[in-house]
PDB file of C-alpha atoms in Angstrom:
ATOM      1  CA  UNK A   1     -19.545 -15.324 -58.578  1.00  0.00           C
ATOM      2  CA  UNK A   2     -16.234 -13.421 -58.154  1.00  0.00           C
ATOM      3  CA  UNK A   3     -15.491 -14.138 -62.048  1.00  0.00           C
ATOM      4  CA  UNK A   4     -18.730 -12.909 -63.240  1.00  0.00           C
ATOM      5  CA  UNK A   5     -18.811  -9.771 -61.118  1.00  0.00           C
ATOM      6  CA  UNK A   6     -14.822  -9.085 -62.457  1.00  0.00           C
ATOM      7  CA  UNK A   7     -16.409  -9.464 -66.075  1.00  0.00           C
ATOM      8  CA  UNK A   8     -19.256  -7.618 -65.792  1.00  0.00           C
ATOM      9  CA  UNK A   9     -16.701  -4.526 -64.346  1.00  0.00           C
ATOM     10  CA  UNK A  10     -14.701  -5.212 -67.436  1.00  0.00           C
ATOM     11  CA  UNK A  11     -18.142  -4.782 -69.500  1.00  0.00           C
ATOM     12  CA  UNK A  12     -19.003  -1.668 -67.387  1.00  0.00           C
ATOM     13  CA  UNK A  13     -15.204   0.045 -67.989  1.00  0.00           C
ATOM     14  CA  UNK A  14     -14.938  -1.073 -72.091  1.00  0.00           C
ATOM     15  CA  UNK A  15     -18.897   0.700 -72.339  1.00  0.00           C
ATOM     16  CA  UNK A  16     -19.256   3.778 -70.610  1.00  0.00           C
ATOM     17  CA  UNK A  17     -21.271   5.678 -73.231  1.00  0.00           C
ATOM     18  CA  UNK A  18     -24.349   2.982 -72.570  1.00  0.00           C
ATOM     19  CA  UNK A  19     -26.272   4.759 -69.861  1.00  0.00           C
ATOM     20  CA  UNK A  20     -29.239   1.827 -69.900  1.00  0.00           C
ATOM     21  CA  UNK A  21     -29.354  -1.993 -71.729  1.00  0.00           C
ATOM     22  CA  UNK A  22     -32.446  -4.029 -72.039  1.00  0.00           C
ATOM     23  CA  UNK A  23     -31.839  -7.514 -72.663  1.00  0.00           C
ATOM     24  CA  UNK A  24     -34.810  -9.547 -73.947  1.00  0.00           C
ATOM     25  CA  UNK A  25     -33.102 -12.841 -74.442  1.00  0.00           C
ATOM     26  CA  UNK A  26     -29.751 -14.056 -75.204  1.00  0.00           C
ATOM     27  CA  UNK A  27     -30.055 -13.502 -78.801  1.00  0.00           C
ATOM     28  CA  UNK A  28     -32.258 -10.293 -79.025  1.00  0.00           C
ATOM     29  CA  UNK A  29     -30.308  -7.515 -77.366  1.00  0.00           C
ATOM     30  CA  UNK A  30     -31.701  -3.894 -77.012  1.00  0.00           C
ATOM     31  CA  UNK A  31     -30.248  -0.520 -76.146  1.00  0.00           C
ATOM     32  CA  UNK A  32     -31.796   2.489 -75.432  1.00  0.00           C
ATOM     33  CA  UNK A  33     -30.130   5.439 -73.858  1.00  0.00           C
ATOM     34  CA  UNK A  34     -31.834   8.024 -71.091  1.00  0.00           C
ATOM     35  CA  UNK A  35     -33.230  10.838 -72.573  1.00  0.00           C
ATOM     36  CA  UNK A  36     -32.563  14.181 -70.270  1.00  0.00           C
ATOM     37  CA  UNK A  37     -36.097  15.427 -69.265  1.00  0.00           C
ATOM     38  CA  UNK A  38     -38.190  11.938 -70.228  1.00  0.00           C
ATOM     39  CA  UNK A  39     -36.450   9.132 -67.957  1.00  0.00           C
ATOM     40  CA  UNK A  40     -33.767  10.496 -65.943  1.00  0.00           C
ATOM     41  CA  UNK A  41     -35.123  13.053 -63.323  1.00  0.00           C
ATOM     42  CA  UNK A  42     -32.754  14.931 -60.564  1.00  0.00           C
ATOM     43  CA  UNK A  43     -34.447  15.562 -57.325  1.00  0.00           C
ATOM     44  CA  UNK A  44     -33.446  18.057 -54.458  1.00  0.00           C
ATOM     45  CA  UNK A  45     -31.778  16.356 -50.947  1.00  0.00           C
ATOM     46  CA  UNK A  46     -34.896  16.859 -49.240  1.00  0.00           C
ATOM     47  CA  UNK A  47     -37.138  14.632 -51.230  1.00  0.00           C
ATOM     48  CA  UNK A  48     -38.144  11.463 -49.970  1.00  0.00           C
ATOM     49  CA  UNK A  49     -37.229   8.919 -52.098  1.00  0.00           C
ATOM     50  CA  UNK A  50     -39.189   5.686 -50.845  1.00  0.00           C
ATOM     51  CA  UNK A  51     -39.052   7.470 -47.128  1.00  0.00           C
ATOM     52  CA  UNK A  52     -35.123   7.146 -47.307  1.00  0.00           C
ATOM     53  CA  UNK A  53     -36.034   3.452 -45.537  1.00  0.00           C
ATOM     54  CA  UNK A  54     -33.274   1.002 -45.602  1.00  0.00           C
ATOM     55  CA  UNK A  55     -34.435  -2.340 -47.333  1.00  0.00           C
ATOM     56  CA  UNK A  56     -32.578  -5.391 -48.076  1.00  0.00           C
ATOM     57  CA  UNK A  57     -30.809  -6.282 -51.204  1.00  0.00           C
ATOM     58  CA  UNK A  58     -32.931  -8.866 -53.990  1.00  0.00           C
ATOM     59  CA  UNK A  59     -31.319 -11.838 -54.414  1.00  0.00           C
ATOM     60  CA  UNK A  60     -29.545 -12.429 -57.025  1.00  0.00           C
ATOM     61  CA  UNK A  61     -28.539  -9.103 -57.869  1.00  0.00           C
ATOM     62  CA  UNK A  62     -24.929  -8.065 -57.962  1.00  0.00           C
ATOM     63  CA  UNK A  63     -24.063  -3.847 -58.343  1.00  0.00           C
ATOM     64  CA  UNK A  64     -20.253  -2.448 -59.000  1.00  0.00           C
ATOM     65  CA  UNK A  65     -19.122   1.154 -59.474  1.00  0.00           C
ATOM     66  CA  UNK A  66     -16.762   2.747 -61.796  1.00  0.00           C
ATOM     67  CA  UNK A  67     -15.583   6.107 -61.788  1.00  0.00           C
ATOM     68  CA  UNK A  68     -14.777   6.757 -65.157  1.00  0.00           C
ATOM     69  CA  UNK A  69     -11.322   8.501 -66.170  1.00  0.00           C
ATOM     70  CA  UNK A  70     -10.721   9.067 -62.406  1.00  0.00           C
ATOM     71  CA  UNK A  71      -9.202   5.813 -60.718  1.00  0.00           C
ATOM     72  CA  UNK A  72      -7.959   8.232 -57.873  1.00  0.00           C
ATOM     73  CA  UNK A  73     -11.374   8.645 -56.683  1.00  0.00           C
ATOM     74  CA  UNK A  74     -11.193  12.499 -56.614  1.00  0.00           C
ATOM     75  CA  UNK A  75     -14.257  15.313 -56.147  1.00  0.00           C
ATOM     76  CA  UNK A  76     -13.710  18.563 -56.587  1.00  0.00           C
ATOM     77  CA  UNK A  77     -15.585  20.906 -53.915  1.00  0.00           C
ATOM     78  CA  UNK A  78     -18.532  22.252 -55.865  1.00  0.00           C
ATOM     79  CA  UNK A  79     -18.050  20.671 -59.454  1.00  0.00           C
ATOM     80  CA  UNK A  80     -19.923  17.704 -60.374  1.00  0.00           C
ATOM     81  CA  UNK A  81     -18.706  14.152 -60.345  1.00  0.00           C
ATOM     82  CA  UNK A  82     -20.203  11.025 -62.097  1.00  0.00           C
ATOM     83  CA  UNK A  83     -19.708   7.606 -60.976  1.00  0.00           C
ATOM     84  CA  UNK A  84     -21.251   4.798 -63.310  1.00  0.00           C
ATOM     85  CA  UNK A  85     -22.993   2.079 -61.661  1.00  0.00           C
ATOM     86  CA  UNK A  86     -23.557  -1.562 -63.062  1.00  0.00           C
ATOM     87  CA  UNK A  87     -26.519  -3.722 -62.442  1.00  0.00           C
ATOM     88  CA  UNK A  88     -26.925  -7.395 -62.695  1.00  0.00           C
ATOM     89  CA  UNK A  89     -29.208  -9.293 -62.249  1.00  0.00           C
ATOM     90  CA  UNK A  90     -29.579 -13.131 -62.259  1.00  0.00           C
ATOM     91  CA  UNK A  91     -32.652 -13.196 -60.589  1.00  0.00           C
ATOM     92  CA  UNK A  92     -36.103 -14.724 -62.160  1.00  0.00           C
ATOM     93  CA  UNK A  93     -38.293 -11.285 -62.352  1.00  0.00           C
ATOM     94  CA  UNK A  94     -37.366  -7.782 -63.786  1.00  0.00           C
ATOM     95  CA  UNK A  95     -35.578  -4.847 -61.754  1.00  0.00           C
ATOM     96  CA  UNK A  96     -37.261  -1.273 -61.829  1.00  0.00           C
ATOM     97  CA  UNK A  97     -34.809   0.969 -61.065  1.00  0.00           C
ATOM     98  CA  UNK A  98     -36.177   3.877 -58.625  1.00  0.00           C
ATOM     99  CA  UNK A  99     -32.999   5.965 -57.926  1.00  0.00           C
ATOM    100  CA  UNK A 100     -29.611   6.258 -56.781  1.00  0.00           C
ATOM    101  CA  UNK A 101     -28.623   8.350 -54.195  1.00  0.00           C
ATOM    102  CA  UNK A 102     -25.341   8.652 -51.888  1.00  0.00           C
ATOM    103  CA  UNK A 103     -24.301  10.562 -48.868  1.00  0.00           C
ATOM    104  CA  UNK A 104     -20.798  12.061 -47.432  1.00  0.00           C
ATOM    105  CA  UNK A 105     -19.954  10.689 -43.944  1.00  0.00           C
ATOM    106  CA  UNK A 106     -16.689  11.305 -41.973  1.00  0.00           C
ATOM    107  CA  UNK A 107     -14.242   8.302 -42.550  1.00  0.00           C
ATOM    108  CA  UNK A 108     -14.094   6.926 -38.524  1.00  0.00           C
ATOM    109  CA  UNK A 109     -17.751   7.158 -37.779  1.00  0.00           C
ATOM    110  CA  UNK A 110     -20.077   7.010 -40.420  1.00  0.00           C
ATOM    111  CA  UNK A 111     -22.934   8.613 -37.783  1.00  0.00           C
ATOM    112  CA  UNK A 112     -21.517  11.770 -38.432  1.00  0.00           C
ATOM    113  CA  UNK A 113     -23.182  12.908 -41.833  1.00  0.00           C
ATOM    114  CA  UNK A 114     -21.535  15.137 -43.816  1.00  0.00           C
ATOM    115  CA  UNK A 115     -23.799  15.590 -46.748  1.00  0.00           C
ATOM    116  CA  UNK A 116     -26.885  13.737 -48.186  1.00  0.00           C
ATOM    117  CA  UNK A 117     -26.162  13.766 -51.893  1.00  0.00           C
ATOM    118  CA  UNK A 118     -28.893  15.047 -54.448  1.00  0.00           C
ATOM    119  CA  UNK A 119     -30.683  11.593 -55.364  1.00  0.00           C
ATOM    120  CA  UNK A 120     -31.026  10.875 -59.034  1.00  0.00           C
ATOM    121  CA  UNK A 121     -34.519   9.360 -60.207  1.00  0.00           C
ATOM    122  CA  UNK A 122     -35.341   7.003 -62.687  1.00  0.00           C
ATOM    123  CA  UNK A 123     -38.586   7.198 -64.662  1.00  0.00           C
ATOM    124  CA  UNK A 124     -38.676   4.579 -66.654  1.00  0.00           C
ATOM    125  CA  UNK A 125     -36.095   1.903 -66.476  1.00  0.00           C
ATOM    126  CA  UNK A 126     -35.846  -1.824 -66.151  1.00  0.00           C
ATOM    127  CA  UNK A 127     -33.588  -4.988 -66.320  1.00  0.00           C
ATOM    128  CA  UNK A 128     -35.058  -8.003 -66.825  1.00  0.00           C
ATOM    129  CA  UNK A 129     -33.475 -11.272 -65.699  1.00  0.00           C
ATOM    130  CA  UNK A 130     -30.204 -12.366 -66.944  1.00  0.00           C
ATOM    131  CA  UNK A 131     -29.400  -9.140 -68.104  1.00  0.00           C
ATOM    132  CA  UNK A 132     -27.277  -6.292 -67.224  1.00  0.00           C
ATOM    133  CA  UNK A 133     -27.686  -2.366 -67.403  1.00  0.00           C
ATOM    134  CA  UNK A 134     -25.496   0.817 -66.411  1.00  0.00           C
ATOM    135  CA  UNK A 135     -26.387   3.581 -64.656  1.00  0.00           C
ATOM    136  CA  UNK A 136     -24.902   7.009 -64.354  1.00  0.00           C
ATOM    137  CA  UNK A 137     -24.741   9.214 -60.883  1.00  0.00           C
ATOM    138  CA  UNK A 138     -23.752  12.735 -61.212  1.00  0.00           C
ATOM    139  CA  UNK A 139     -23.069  14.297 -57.788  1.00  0.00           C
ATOM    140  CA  UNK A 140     -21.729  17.356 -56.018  1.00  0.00           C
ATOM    141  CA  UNK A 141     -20.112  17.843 -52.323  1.00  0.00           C
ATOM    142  CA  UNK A 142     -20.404  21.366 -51.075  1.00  0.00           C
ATOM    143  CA  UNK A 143     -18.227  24.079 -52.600  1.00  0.00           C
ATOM    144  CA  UNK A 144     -16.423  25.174 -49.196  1.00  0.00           C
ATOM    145  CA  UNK A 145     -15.999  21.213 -47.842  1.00  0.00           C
ATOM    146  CA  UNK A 146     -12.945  20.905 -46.240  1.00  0.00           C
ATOM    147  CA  UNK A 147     -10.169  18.943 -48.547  1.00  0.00           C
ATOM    148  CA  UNK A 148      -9.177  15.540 -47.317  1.00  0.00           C
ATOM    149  CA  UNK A 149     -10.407  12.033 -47.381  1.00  0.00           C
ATOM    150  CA  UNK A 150     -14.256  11.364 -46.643  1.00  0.00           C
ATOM    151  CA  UNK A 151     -16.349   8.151 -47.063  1.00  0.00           C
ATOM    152  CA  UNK A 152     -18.834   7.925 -49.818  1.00  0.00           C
ATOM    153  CA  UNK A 153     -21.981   5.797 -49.746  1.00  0.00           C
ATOM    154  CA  UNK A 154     -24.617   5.070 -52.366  1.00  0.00           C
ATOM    155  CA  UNK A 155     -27.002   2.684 -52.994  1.00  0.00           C
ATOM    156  CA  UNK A 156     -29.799   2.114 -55.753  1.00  0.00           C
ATOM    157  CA  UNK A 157     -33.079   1.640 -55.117  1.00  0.00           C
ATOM    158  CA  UNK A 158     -35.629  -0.929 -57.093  1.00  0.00           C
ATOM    159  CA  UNK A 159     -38.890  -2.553 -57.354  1.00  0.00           C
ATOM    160  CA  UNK A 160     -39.201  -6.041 -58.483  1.00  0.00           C
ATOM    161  CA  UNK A 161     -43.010  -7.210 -57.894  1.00  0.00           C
ATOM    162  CA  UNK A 162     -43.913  -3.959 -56.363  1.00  0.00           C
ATOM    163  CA  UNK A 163     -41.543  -3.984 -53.507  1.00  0.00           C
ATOM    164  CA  UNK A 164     -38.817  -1.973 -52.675  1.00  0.00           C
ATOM    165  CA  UNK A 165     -35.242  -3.142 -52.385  1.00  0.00           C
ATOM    166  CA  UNK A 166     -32.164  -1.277 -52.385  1.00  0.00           C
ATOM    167  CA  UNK A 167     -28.541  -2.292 -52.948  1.00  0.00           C
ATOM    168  CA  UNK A 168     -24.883  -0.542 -51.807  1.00  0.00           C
ATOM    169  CA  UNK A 169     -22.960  -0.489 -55.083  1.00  0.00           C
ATOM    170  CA  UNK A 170     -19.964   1.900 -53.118  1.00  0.00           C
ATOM    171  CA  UNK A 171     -18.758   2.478 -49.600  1.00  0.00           C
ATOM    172  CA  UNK A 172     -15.657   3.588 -49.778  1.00  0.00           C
ATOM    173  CA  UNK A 173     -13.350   6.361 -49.353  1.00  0.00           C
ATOM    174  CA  UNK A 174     -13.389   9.668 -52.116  1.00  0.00           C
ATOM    175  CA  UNK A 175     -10.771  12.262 -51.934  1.00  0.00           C
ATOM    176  CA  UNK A 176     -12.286  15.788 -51.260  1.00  0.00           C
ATOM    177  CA  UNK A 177      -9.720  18.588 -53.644  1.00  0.00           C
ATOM    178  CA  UNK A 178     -10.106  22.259 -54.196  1.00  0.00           C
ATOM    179  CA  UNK A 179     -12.007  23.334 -57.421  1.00  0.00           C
ATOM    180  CA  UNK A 180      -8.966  24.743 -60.090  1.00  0.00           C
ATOM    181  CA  UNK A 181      -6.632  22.110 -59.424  1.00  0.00           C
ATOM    182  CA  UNK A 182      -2.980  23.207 -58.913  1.00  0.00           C
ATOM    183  CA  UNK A 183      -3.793  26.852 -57.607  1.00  0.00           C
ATOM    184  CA  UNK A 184      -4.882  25.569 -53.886  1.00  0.00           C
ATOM    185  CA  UNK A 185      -4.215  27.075 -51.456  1.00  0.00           C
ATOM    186  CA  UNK A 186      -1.899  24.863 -50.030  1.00  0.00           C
ATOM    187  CA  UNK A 187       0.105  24.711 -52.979  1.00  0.00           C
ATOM    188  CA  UNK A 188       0.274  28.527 -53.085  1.00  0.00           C
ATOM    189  CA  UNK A 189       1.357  28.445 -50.047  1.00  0.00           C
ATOM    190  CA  UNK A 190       4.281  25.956 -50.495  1.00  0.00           C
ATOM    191  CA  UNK A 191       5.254  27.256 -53.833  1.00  0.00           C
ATOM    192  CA  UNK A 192       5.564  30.887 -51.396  1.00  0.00           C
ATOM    193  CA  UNK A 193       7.663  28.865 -49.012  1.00  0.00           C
ATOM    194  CA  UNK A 194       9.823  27.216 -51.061  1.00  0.00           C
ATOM    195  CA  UNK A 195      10.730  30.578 -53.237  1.00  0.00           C
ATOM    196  CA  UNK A 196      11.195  32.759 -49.925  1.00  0.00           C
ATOM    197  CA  UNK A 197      13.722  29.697 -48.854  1.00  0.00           C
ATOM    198  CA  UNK A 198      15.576  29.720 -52.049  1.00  0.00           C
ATOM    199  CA  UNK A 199      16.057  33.492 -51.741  1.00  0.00           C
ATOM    200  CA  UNK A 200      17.407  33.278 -47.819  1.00  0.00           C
ATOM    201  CA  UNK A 201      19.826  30.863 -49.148  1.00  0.00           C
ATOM    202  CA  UNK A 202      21.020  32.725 -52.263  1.00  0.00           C
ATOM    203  CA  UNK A 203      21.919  35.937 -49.697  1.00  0.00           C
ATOM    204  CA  UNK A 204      23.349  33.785 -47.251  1.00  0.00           C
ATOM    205  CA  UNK A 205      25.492  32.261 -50.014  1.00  0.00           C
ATOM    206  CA  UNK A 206      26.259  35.970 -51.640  1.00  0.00           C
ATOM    207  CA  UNK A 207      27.600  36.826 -47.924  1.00  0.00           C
ATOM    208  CA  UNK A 208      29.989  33.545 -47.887  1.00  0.00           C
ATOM    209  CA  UNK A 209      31.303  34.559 -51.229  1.00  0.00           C
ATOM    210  CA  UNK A 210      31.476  38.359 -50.291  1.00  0.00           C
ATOM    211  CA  UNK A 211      33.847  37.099 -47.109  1.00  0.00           C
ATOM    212  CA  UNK A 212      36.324  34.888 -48.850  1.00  0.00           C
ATOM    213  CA  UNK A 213      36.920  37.101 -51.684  1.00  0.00           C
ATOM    214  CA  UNK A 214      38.180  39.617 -48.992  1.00  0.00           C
ATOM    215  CA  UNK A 215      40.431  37.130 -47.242  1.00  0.00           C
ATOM    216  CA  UNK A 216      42.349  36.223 -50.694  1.00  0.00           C
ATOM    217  CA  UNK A 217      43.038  40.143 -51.246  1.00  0.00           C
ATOM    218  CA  UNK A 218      46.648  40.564 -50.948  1.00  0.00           C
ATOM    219  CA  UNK A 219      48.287  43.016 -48.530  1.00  0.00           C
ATOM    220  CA  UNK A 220      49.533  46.775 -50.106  1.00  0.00           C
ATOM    221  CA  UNK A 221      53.308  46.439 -49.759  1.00  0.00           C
ATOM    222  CA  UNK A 222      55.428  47.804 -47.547  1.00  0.00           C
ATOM    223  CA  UNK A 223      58.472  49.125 -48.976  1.00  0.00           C
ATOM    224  CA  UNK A 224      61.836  49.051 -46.325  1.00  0.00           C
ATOM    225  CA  UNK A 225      65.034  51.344 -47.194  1.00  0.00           C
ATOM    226  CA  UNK A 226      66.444  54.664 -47.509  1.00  0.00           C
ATOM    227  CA  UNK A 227      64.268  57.128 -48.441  1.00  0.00           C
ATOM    228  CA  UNK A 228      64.050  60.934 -48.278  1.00  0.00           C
ATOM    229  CA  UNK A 229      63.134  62.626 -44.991  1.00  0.00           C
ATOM    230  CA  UNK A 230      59.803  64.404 -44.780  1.00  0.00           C
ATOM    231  CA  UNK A 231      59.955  68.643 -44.666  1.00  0.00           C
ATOM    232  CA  UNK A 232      57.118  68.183 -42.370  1.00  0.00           C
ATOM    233  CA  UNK A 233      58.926  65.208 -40.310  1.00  0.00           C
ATOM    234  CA  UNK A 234      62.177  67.403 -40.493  1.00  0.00           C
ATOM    235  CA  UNK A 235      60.211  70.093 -38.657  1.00  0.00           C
ATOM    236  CA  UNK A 236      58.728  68.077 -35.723  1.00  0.00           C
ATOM    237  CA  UNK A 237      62.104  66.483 -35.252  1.00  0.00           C
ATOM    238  CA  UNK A 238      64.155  69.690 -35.021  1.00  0.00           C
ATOM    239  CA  UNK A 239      65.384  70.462 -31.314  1.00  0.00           C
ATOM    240  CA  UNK A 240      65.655  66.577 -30.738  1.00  0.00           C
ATOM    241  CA  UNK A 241      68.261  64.205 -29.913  1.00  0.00           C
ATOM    242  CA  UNK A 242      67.604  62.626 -32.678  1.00  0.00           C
ATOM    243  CA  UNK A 243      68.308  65.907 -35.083  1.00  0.00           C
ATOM    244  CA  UNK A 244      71.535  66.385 -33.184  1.00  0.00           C
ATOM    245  CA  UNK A 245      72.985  63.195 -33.655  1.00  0.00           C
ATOM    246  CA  UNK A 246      72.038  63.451 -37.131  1.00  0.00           C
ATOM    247  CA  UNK A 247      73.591  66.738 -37.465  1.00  0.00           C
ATOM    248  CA  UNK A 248      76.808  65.725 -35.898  1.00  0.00           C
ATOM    249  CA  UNK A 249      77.392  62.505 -38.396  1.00  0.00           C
ATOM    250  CA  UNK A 250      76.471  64.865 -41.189  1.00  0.00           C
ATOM    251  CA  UNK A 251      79.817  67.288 -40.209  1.00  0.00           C
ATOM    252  CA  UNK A 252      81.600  64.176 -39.390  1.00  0.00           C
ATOM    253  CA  UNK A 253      81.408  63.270 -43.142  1.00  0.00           C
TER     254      UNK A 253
END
């Protein structure tokens, strides 16, 4: 079981651009591709689909979900999102696909509902036993979601005989971003941060260089020996000791 579901994954990844296969037999193989408008209809969240009942999964039926070109599992807020999802079935009647629809819970309880996805309705599609058919879900979380990690669940619903069933082909955790990528807020904010850091650092630096390049100036020199006496020095010295002692060595000599 475990081998056939990791091949029919590998089928679902190498053919994306097959939105629904019909096989007839194992040698007659026939695929025909939604048409927008005739078999793929888009319904609001507040239509019923089936009275949003939970039934049990048909036997014999085995679902797996691909997000294509997006193995990070990320949604933007607001933009839409599609997820592929594979059908098998191995049962002994025909599936009739009804919808697939999905909901946004909070990761630690999944009673707290986030969102209830738009459900995606199916006019007109079938697999018949021992075949295998893809689906694709395009979805949307609300434009001003918070960004971080939320739990994603969708199921598909289908008839076989008349009665409903309904299978979870992904319950697992998506990662909520920002709609344009790189110019969040966040990162705005850090890229702010880390430029207002760098320039603290560059004045502190300037200030470190401004102080040693005073310390290594050298010191004017000061030049010891005879010299001539100041008129002005002369002056405030006259009347002294000092300028009498001097006088006297001058007659001396």
């Amino acid at each position: 079981m475990a081998i056939r579901v990791f091949l029919f994954a590998l089928l679902l990844l190498a053919s994306p651009f097959l939105q629904v296969s019909r096989c007839q037999s194992d040698s007659e193989v026939e695929v025909a591709e939604v048409a927008e408008g005739d078999d793929l209809g888009i319904v609001g969240d507040d239509v019923q689909v089936y009275g949003d009942g939970n039934f049990n999964p048909a036997p014999g039926v085995d679902t797996v979900c691909v997000f294509p070109k997006n193995t990070a599992r990320l949604v933007p807020a607001g933009e839409e999102t599609e997820l592929l999802v594979g059908v098998n079935n191995e049962g002994e009647s025909s599936l009739n696909i009804i919808a697939i629809k999905a909901s946004v819970h909070l990761p630690f309880d999944h009673r707290l509902l986030v969102q209830n996805l738009t459900a995606q309705v199916f006019n007109n599609a079938t697999v018949p036993s021992s075949a295998q058919a893809t689906f694709p879900y395009i979805f949307s979380v609300y434009k001003y979601l918070q960004p971080g990690s939320f739990d994603l669940v969708g199921t598909i619903v289908y008839e076989i005989d008349q009665q409903p069933f309904q299978s979870t082909f992904y319950n697992g955790t998506i990662e909520v971003v920002e709609a344009g990528g790189f110019l969040s807020v966040e990162s705005v904010f850090l890229v702010t941060l880390g430029l207002a850091l760098l320039g603290l650092f560059g004045l502190w630096m300037y200030g470190r260089i401004q102080q040693l390049s005073k310390k290594t100036k050298r010191a004017p020199k000061v030049e010891v020996g005879t010299g001539t006496t100041d008129a002005s020095m002369d002056e405030w010295l006259e009347g002294t000791a000092y300028a009498q002692s001097l006088s006297k060595s001058k007659k001396k000599k």
